[in-house]
Short mmCIF file of C-alpha atoms and ligand atoms in Angstrom, two decimals:
data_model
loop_
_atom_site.label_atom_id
_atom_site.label_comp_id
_atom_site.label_asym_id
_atom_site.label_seq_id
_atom_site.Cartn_x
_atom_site.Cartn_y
_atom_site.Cartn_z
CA UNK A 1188 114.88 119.90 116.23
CA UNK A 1189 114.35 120.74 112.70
CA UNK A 1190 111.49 121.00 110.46
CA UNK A 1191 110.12 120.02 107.40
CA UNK A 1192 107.48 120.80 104.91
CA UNK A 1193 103.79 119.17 104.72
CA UNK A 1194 104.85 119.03 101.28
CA UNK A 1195 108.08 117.23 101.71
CA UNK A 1196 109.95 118.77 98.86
CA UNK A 1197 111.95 121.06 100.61
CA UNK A 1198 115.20 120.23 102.72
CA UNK A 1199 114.86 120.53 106.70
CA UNK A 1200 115.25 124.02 108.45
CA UNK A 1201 116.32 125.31 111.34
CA UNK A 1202 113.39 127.17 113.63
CA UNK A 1203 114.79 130.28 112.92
CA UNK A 1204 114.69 129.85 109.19
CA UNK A 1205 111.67 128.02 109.41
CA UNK A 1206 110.12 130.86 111.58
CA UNK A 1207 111.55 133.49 109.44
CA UNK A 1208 110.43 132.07 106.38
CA UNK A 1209 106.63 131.34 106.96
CA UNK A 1210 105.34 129.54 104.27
CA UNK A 1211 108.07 126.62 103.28
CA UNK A 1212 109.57 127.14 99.80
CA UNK A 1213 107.47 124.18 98.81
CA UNK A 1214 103.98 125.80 99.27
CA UNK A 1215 103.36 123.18 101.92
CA UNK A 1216 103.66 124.30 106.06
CA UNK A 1217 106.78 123.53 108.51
CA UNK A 1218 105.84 120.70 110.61
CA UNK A 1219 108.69 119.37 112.82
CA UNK A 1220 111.00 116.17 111.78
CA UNK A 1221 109.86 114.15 114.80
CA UNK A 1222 107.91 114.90 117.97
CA UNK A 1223 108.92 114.94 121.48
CA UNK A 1224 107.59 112.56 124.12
CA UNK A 1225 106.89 113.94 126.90
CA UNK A 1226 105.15 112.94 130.21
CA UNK A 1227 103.46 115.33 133.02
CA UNK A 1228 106.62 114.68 135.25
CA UNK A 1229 108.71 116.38 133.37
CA UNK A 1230 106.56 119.38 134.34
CA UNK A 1231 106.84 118.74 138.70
CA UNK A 1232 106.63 122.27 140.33
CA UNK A 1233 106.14 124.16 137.39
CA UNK A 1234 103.11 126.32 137.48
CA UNK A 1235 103.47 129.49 135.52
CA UNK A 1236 102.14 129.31 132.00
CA UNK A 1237 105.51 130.99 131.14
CA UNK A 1238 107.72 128.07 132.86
CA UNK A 1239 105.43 125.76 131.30
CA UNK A 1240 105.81 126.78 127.82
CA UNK A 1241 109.85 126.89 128.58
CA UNK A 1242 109.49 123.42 129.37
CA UNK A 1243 107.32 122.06 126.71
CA UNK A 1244 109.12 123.98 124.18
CA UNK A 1245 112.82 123.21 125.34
CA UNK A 1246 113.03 120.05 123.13
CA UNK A 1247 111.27 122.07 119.62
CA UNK A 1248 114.04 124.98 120.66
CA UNK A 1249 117.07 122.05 120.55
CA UNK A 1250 119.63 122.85 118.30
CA UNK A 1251 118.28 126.76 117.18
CA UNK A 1252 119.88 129.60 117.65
CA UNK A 1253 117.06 130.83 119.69
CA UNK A 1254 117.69 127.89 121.93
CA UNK A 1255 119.27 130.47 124.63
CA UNK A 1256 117.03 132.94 124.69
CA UNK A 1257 113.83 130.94 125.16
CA UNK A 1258 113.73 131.42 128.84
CA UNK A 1259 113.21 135.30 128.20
CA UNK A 1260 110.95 134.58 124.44
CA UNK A 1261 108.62 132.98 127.33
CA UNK A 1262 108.87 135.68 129.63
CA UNK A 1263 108.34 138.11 127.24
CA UNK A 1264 104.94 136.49 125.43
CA UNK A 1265 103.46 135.06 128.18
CA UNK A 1266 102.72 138.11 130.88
CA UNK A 1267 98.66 137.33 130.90
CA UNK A 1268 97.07 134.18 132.47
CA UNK A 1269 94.85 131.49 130.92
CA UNK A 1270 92.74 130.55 133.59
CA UNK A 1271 90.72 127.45 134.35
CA UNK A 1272 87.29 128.03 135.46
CA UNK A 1273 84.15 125.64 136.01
CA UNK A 1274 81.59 126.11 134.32
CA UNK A 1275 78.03 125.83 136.02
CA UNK A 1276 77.32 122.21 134.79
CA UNK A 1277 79.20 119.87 136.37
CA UNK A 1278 82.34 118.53 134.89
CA UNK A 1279 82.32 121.57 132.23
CA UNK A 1280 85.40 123.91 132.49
CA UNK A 1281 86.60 127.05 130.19
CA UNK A 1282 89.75 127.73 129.75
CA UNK A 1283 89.80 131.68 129.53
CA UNK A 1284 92.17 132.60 126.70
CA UNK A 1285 91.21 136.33 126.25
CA UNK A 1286 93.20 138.13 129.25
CA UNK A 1287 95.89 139.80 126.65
CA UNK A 1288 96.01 143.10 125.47
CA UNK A 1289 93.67 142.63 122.51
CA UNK A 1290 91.20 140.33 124.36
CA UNK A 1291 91.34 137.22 122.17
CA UNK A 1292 93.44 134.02 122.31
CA UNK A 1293 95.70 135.70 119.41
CA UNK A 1294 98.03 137.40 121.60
CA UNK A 1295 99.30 134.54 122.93
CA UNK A 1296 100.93 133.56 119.60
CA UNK A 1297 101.59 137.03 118.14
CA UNK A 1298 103.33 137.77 121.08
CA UNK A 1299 105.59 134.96 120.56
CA UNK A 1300 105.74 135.24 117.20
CA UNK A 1301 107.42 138.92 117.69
CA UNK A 1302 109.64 137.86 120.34
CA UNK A 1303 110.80 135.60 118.39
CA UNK A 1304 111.24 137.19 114.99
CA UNK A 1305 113.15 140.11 116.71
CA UNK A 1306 115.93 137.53 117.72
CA UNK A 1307 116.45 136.52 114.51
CA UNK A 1308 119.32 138.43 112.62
CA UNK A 1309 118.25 139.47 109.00
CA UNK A 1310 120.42 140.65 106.57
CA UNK A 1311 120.44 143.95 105.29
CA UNK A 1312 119.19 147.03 106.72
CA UNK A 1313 115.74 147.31 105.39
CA UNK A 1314 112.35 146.88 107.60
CA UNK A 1315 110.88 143.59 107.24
CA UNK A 1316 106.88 143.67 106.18
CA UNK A 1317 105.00 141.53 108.46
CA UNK A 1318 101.79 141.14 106.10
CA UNK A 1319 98.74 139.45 107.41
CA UNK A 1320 95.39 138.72 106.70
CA UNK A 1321 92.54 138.84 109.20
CA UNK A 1322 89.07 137.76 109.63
CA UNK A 1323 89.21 140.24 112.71
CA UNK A 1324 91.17 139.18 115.40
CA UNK A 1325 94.92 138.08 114.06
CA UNK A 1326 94.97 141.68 112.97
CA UNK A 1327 94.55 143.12 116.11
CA UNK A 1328 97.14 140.87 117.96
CA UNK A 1329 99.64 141.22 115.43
CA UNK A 1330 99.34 144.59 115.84
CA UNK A 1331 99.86 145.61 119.40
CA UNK A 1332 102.80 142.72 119.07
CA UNK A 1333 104.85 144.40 116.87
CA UNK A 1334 103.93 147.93 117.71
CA UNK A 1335 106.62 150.41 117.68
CA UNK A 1336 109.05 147.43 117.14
CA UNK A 1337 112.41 148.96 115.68
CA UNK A 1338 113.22 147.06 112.24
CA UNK A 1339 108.96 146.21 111.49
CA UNK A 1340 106.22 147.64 109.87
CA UNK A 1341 103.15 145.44 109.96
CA UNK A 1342 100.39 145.51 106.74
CA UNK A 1343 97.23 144.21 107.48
CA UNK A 1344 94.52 143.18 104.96
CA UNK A 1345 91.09 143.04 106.83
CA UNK A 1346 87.43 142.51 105.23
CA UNK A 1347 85.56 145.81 104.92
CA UNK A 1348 82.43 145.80 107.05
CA UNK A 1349 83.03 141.79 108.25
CA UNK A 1350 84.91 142.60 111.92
CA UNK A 1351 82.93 143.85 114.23
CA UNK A 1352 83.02 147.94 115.00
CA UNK A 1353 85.45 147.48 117.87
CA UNK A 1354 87.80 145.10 116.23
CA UNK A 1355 88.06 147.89 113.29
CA UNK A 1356 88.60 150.23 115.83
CA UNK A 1357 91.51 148.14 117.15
CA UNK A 1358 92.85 147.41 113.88
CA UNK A 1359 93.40 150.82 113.11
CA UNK A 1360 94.40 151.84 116.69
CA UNK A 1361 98.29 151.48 116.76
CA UNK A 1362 99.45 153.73 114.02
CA UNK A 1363 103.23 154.40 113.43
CA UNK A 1364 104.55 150.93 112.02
CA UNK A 1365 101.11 149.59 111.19
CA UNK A 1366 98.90 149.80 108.41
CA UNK A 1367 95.41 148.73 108.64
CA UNK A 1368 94.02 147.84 105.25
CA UNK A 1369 90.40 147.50 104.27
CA UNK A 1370 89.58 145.08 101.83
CA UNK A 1371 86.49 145.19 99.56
CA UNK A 1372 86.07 141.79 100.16
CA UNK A 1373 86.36 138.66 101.88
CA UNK A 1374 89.01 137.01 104.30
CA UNK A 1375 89.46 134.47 101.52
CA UNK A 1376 90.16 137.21 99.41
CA UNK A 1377 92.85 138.99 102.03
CA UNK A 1378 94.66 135.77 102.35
CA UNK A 1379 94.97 135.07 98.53
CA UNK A 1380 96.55 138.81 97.99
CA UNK A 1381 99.18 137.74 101.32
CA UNK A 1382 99.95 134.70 99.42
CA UNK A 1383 100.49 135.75 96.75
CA UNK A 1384 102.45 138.77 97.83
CA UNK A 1385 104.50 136.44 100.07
CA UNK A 1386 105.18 134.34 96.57
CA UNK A 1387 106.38 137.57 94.54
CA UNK A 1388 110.08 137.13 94.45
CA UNK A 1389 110.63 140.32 92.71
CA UNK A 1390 108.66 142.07 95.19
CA UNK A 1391 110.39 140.46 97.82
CA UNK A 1392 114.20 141.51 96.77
CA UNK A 1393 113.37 145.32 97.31
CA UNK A 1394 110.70 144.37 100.67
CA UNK A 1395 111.73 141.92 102.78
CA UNK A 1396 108.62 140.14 104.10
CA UNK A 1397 107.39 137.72 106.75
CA UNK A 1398 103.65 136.85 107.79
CA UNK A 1399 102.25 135.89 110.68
CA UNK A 1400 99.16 134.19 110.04
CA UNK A 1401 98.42 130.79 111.65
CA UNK A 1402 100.62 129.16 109.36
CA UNK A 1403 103.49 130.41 111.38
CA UNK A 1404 105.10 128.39 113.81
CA UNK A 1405 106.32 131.14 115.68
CA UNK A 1406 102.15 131.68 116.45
CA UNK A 1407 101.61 127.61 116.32
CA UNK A 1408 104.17 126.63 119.19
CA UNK A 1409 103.51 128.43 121.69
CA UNK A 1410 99.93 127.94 121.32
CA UNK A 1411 100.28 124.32 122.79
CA UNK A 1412 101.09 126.05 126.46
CA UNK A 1413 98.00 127.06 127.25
CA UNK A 1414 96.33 123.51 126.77
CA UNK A 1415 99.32 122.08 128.26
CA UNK A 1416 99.24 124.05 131.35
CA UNK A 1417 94.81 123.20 131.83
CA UNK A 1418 95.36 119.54 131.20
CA UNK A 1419 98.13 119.62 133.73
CA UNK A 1420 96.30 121.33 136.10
CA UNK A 1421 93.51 119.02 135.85
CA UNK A 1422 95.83 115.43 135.92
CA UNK A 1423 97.09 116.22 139.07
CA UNK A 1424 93.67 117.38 140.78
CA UNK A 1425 92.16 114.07 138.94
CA UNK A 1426 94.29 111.75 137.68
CA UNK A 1427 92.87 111.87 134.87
CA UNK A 1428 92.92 113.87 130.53
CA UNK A 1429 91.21 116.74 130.16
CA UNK A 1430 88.67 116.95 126.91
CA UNK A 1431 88.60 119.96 124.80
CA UNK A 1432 86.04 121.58 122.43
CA UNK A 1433 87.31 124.21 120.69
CA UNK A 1434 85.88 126.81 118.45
CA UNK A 1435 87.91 126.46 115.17
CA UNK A 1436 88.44 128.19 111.70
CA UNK A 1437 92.04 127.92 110.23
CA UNK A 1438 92.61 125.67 112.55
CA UNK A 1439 95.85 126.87 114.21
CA UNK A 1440 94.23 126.90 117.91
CA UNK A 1441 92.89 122.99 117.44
CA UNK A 1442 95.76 122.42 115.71
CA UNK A 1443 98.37 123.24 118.59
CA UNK A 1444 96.06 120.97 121.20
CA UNK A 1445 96.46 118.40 118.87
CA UNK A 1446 100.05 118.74 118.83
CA UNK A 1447 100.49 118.90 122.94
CA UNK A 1448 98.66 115.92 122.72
CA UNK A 1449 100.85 114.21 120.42
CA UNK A 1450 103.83 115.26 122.33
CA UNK A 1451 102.39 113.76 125.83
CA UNK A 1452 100.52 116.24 127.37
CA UNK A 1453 97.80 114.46 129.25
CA UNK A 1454 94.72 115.68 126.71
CA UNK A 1455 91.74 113.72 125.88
CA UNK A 1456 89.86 114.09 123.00
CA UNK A 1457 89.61 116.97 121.43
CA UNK A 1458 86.27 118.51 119.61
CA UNK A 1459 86.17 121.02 116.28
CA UNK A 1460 83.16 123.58 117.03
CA UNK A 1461 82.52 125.45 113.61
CA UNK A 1462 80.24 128.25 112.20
CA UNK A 1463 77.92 127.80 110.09
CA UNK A 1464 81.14 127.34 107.31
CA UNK A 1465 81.58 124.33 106.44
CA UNK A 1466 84.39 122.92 104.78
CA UNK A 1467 85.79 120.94 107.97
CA UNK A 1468 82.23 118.89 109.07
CA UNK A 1469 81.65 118.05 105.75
CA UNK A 1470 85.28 116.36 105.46
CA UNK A 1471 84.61 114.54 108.20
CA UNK A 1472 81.15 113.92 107.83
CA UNK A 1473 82.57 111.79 104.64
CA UNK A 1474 82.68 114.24 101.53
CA UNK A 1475 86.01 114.88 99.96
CA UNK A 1476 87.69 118.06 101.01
CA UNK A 1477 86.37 121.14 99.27
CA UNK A 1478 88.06 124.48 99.97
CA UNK A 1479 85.50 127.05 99.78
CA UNK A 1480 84.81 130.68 99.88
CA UNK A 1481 83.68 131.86 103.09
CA UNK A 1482 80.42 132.99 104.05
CA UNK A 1483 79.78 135.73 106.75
CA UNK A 1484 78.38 134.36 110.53
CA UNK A 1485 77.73 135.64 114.16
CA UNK A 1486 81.45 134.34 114.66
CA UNK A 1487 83.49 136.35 112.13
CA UNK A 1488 86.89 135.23 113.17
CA UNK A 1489 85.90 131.71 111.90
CA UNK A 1490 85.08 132.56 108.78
CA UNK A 1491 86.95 130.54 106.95
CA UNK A 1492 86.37 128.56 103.64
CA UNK A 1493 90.13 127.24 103.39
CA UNK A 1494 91.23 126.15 106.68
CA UNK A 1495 95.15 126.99 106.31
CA UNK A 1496 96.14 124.31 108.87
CA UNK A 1497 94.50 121.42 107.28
CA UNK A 1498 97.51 120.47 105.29
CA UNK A 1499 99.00 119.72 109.19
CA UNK A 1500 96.15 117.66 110.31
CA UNK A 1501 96.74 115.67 107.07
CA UNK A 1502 100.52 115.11 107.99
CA UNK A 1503 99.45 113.82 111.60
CA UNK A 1504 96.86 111.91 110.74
CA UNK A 1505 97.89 110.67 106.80
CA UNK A 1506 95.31 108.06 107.09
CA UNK A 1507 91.51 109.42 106.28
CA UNK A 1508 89.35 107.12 108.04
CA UNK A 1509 91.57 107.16 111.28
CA UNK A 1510 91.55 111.41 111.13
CA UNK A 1511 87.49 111.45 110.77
CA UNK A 1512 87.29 108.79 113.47
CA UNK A 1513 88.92 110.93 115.90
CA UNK A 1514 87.80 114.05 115.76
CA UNK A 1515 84.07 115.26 116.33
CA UNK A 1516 83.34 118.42 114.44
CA UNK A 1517 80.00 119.88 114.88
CA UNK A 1518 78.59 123.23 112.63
CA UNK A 1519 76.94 125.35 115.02
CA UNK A 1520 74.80 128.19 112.18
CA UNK A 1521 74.26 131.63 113.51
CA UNK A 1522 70.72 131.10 115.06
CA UNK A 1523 72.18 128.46 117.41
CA UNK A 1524 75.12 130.74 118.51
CA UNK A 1525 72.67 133.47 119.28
CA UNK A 1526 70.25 131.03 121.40
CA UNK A 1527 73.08 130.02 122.99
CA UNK A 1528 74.55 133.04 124.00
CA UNK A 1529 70.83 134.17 125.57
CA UNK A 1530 70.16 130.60 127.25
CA UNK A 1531 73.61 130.33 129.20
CA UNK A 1532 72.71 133.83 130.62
CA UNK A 1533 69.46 133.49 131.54
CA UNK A 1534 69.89 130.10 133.18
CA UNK A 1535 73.26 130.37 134.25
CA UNK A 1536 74.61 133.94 133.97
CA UNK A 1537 77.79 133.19 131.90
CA UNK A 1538 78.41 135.11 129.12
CA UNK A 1539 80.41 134.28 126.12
CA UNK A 1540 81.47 135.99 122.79
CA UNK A 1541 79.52 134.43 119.68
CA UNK A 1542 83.03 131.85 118.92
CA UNK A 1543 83.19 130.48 122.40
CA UNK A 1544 79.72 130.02 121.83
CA UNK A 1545 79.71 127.49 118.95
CA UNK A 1546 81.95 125.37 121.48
CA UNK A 1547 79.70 125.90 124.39
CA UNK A 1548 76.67 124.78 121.77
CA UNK A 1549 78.81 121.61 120.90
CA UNK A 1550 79.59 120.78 124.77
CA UNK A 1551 76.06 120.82 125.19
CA UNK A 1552 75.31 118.58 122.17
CA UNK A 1553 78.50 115.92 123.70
CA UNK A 1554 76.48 116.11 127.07
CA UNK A 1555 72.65 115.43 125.55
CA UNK A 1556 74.49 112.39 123.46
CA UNK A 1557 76.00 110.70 126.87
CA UNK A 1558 79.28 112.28 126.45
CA UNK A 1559 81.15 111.75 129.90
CA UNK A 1560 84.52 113.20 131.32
CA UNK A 1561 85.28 116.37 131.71
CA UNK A 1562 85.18 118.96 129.34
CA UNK A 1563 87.08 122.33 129.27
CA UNK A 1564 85.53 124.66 126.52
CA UNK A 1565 88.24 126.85 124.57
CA UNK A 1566 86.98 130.48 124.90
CA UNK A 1567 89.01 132.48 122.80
CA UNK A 1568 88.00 135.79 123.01
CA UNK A 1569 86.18 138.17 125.39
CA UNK A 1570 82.49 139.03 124.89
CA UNK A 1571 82.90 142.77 124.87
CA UNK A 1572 84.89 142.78 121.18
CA UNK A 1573 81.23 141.55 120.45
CA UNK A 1574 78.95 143.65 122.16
CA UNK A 1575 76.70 144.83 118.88
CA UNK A 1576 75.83 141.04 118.83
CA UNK A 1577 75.96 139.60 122.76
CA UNK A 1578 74.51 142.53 124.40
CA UNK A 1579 71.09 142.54 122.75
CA UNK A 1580 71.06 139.06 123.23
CA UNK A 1581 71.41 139.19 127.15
CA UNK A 1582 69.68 142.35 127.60
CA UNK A 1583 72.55 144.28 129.48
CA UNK A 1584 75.88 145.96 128.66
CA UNK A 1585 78.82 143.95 128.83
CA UNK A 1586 82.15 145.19 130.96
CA UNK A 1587 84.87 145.62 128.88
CA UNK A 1588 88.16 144.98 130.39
CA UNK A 1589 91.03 147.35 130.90
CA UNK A 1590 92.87 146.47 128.02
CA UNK A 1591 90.85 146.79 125.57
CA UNK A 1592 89.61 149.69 127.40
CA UNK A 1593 92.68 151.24 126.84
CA UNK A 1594 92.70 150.11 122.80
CA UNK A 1595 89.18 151.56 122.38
CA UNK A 1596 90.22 154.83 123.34
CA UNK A 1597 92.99 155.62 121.19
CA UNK A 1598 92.13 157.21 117.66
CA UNK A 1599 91.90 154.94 114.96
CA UNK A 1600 92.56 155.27 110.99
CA UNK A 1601 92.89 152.88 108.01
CA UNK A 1602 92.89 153.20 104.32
CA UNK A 1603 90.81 151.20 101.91
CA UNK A 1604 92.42 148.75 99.60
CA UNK A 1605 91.08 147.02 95.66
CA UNK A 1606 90.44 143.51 96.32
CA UNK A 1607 93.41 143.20 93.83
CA UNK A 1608 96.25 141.99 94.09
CA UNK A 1609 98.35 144.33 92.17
CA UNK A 1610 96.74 147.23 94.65
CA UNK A 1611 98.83 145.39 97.23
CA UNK A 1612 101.85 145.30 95.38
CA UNK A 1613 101.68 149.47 94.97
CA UNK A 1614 101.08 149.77 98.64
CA UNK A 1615 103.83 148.14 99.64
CA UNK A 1616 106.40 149.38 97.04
CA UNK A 1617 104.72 152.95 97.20
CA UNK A 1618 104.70 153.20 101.34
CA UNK A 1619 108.25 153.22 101.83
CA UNK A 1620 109.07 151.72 105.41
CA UNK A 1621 109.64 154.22 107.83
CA UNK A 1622 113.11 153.83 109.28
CA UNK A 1623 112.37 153.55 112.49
C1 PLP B 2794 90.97 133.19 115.23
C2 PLP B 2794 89.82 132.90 116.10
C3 PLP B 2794 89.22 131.65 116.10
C4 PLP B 2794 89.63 130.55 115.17
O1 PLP B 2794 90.92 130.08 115.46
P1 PLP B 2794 91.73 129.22 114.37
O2 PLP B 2794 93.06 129.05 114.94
O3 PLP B 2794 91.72 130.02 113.10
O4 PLP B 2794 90.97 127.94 114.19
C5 PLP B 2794 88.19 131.42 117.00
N1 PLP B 2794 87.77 132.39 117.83
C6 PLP B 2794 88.32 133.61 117.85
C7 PLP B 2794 87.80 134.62 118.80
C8 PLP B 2794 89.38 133.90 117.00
O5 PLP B 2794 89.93 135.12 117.03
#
């Protein structure tokens, strides 16, 4: 399998290349030539979310270099479950996506993404840069990914004061081979200075760099695993596709759903929860698409003005009217996340961080409008990386699981950064990688 750009300017490239690369030389995202079919026989007796990602991604492997090693690329990125769980109205599910080690659905695809990218021969002897931008959690998962990995040192650009106190904390928890780097400014802002640093050729001859935002198919891929593995789960206890709502901001998460469905995978529809941001509903509410800057919500990781995928939801659905008739997209603003959060727990005792939220809020919306089927709600990260906003809400501290237990507890440090661009450029040229 090879891919090509959004932008179709660019010849077709390997995975590898493709993967190493990032952004395609176009400007435009890698987006493979043609898509698998694939039906939920292929996947008899496999269980494991590791065997079923092997499976699903055997045919987008074909022909790569990595093509051998995905067996242990799947053992390596997928040692935490997703779990299926009903919800307590009937026919509602969650699909639990926060059991890795930075408690958000991030280290699935970071993960990946690293086992990957240390496959991959470079040239040369030099460290390669992974630089990314994060509206909180990318950071994070990136981070404990490619921690301590021998040939990488990671840079990432994070909004000062706009992640909540624990996700700084994690951020700035892994030392060594990452940087954390607080921005004055916004996530918009921290993805602009990655771009463009990722576009500096001169820049790039003495620092080799890679990123590992949700552009990246190495992060995109094996993203589709996790819906694969609930919507398999629930055709053979039913007989029937699962729906999803999902809680969405670049756009990477929906994005990969969207693909597994595409490919076979026995998905319904699937539902775009935003915050109160709201570049996506009014696209498909009818308005042309405006990028915007982002404004600050409840659910920070969604934050998004510029949804990075969108250029891949154009290529699979070219048409405009078809795309807005099949997606629902619903903006959820930050008073309805917080009287969601407080209802669910007083009438049902779930608890849910504010993102997961907006989806729950949506779910509930479907349901009032005679939505039927059943619905699995896309939590993607664990209410305790929010507990300044969740825990007043349900009047009680929330557990915070081992992991991030464990993250919490280390020391933490990061250095400010100008919301400039050329600031970035010093850093990087000044802080000469480690050899590690
Ligand atoms: C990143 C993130 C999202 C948004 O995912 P996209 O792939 O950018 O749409 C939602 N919730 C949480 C907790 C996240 O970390």
């Amino acid at each position: 399998m090879n891919y090509v750009s959004t932008r179709g300017s660019t010849p077709a490239a390997s995975l590898s290349d493709a993967i190493a690369a990032g952004l395609a030389p176009d400007g435009g995202l890698y987006v493979p030539q043609s898509l698998p079919r694939l039906v939920p026989e292929d996947f008899a007796g496999l269980e494991s979310l590791s065997e079923i990602a092997t499976r699903l991604l055997t045919p987008f492997f074909a022909g790569d270099a990595l093509e051998s090693e995905l067996l242990s690329i799947c053992a390596e990125a997928f040692t935490f479950p997703a779990p299926l769980r009903s919800l307590a109205t009937p026919n509602d599910f969650v699909l639990e996506l926060f059991h890795g080690p930075t408690a958000a659905f991030k280290d699935f695809g970071a993960r990946f993404l690293a086992a990957c990218m240390r496959r991959i021969p470079r040239l040369g002897e030099q460290p390669l840069t992974i630089l990314v931008a994060t509206s909180g959690d990318t950071g994070a998962a990136v981070g404990a990914a490619f921690a301590g990995l021998p040939g990488f040192r990671v840079a990432i650009l994070y909004p000062d004061g706009r992640v909540s106190p624990r996700q700084a904390h994690q951020l700035g928890c892994f030392g060594g081979n990452v940087h954390a780097l607080r921005v004055d400014g916004s996530f918009d802002d921290c993805q602009r200075m990655v771009k463009q640093a990722l576009s500096d050729a001169s820049l790039r001859e003495r620092n080799p760099l890679g990123s590992a935002n949700s552009i990246s198919l190495g992060r995109l891929l094996p993203q589709m695993a996790y819906y694969a593995q609930a919507a398999l789960t629930h055709h053979c206890a039913h007989g029937a596709a699962l729906n999803f709502v999902v809680p969405t901001g670049n756009l990477g998460n929906a994005f990969a759903g969207m693909l597994a469905r595409a490919a076979g995978l026995p998905i319904g529809r699937i539902a775009l929860a935003t915050n109160a941001n709201r570049t996506l509903p009014d696209f498909f509410y009818g308005e042309d698409y405006q990028p915007r800057d982002s404004i600050a919500t409840l659910a920070n990781a969604m934050d998004v003005g510029a949804p990075s995928n969108f250029e891949r939801l154009r290529w699979l659905y070219p048409d405009t009217d078809a795309l807005r008739r099949e997606f629902a997209v619903e903006t959820i603003d930050d008073a309805a996340i917080r009287t969601t959060i407080g209802d669910r727990h007083t009438r049902f005792d779930e608890v849910f961080c504010p993102h997961t939220a907006t989806a729950i809020r949506m779910l509930e919306t479907l349901r009032t409008k005679g939505t039927d089927g059943a619905w699995c709600v896309v939590a993607t990260a664990h209410p305790a990386k929010f507990e300044g906003i969740v825990e007043p809400l349900i009047g009680q501290p929330v557990p915070v699981p081992p992991a991030l237990a464990e993250l919490l507890a280390r020391p933490s440090h990061s250095q400010s950064l100008a919301n400039d661009y050329a600031a970035l450029r010093g850093f990087l040229e000044s802080d000469a990688p480690k050899q590690v």
